[in-house]
Amino acid sequence: MPSARGWSDGQKPVAAPGLKVNAFATGLKHPRWINVLPNGDVLIAEANQIAGPIRSVFSYAMQATMRRASALGESANRITLLRDADGDGVAEVRKTFMEGLNQPFGMALLATPFMSVTPMV
């Protein structure tokens, strides 16, 4: 079972010739879903699985698996907005977009003819 972990200090993946790799943002609390908006802003759903009562062999196995993957515990329960304001590939703006959610995962963008583009969760 792989566990979620970031790059070690000074390390990053090796890119193909002519390409560059950098961390767009760091310090996120178990990012689960990424949604890039039309203006280039990035929404990140951050949430961990919260341990519940073990009622079956399946729930025991599920919690054990999530624990090994470092995906079980206190949850951020938020969506964070990231913005690369100067185009250098690193987010300079970081704001909480929504908080107090219940383990957010997927997101969808909803646009209507009478409204500006609005990210929905």
Coordinates of C-alpha atoms in Angstrom, one line a residue:
M1 CA 0.0 0.0 0.0
P2 CA 1.6 3.3 -1.0
S3 CA 1.4 6.1 1.4
A4 CA 0.9 9.7 0.4
R5 CA 4.0 11.8 1.0
G6 CA 5.6 14.9 -0.5
W7 CA 9.0 15.2 -2.1
S8 CA 12.0 15.2 0.3
D9 CA 13.8 18.5 0.7
G10 CA 15.8 19.3 -2.5
Q11 CA 14.2 16.4 -4.4
K12 CA 11.7 16.5 -7.3
P13 CA 10.7 14.2 -10.1
V14 CA 12.9 14.1 -13.2
A15 CA 11.3 15.8 -16.1
A16 CA 11.6 14.9 -19.8
P17 CA 14.1 17.0 -21.8
G18 CA 12.8 20.5 -22.3
L19 CA 10.3 20.4 -19.4
K20 CA 10.5 21.7 -15.8
V21 CA 9.0 20.3 -12.6
N22 CA 8.3 22.4 -9.5
A23 CA 5.9 22.4 -6.6
F24 CA 2.9 24.5 -7.4
A25 CA 1.9 24.5 -3.7
T26 CA 3.1 22.8 -0.5
G27 CA 1.7 22.2 2.9
L28 CA -1.7 20.9 1.8
K29 CA -3.5 18.5 4.2
H30 CA -4.3 15.4 2.1
P31 CA -5.4 16.9 -1.2
R32 CA -8.0 14.6 -2.8
W33 CA -9.3 16.5 -5.8
I34 CA -7.9 19.3 -8.0
N35 CA -10.1 21.5 -10.3
V36 CA -8.5 24.1 -12.5
L37 CA -10.9 27.0 -13.3
P38 CA -11.0 28.8 -16.6
N39 CA -9.1 31.8 -15.2
G40 CA -6.2 29.5 -14.2
D41 CA -7.1 29.4 -10.4
V42 CA -6.8 26.0 -8.8
L43 CA -9.2 24.6 -6.3
I44 CA -8.0 21.8 -4.0
A45 CA -10.3 19.6 -1.9
E46 CA -8.5 18.7 1.3
A47 CA -9.8 15.9 3.5
N48 CA -8.9 12.8 5.3
Q49 CA -11.1 9.8 6.1
I50 CA -12.4 10.1 9.7
A51 CA -12.2 6.9 11.7
G52 CA -15.6 5.5 12.6
P53 CA -16.7 2.5 14.7
I54 CA -15.6 -0.8 13.4
R55 CA -18.7 -2.8 12.6
S56 CA -17.3 -5.5 10.2
V57 CA -14.2 -7.1 8.9
F58 CA -14.6 -4.8 5.8
S59 CA -14.6 -1.6 7.9
Y60 CA -11.6 -2.9 9.9
A61 CA -9.7 -3.6 6.6
M62 CA -10.8 -0.2 5.2
Q63 CA -9.5 1.7 8.2
A64 CA -6.3 -0.3 8.3
T65 CA -5.7 0.5 4.6
M66 CA -6.5 4.2 5.0
R67 CA -4.2 4.3 8.0
R68 CA -1.3 2.8 6.0
A69 CA -1.9 5.3 3.2
S70 CA -1.7 8.2 5.8
A71 CA -5.3 9.1 4.8
L72 CA -7.0 8.5 8.2
G73 CA -7.3 11.1 11.0
E74 CA -8.2 14.7 11.5
S75 CA -9.6 16.2 8.3
A76 CA -9.1 19.7 7.0
N77 CA -12.6 19.6 5.4
R78 CA -12.0 22.5 3.2
I79 CA -11.5 23.7 -0.4
T80 CA -8.5 25.9 -0.9
L81 CA -8.0 28.3 -3.8
L82 CA -4.5 28.7 -5.2
R83 CA -3.5 31.4 -7.7
D84 CA -0.3 31.8 -9.6
A85 CA -0.4 35.6 -9.7
D86 CA 2.9 36.1 -11.6
G87 CA 2.9 33.1 -14.0
D88 CA 6.0 31.5 -12.6
G89 CA 4.4 28.1 -11.9
V90 CA 4.1 28.6 -8.1
A91 CA 1.0 29.7 -6.3
E92 CA 1.5 33.0 -4.6
V93 CA -2.1 33.4 -3.4
R94 CA -3.6 30.8 -1.1
K95 CA -7.1 31.3 0.4
T96 CA -9.7 29.1 2.0
F97 CA -12.5 29.0 -0.5
M98 CA -14.9 26.9 1.6
E99 CA -14.6 25.3 5.0
G100 CA -16.6 23.3 7.4
L101 CA -17.4 20.7 4.8
N102 CA -17.8 17.0 5.3
Q103 CA -14.9 15.2 3.6
P104 CA -15.1 17.1 0.3
F105 CA -14.0 15.1 -2.8
G106 CA -15.3 16.0 -6.2
M107 CA -16.1 19.4 -7.6
A108 CA -17.9 20.7 -10.6
L109 CA -18.0 24.1 -12.4
L110 CA -21.5 25.5 -13.0
A111 CA -22.0 28.4 -15.4
T112 CA -25.4 29.9 -16.3
P113 CA -26.2 32.5 -18.9
F114 CA -27.1 35.1 -16.3
M115 CA -24.3 34.6 -13.8
S116 CA -20.6 34.8 -13.8
V117 CA -18.7 31.4 -13.7
T118 CA -19.2 30.0 -10.2
P119 CA -17.3 27.0 -8.8
M120 CA -19.7 24.5 -7.1
V121 CA -18.9 21.7 -4.7

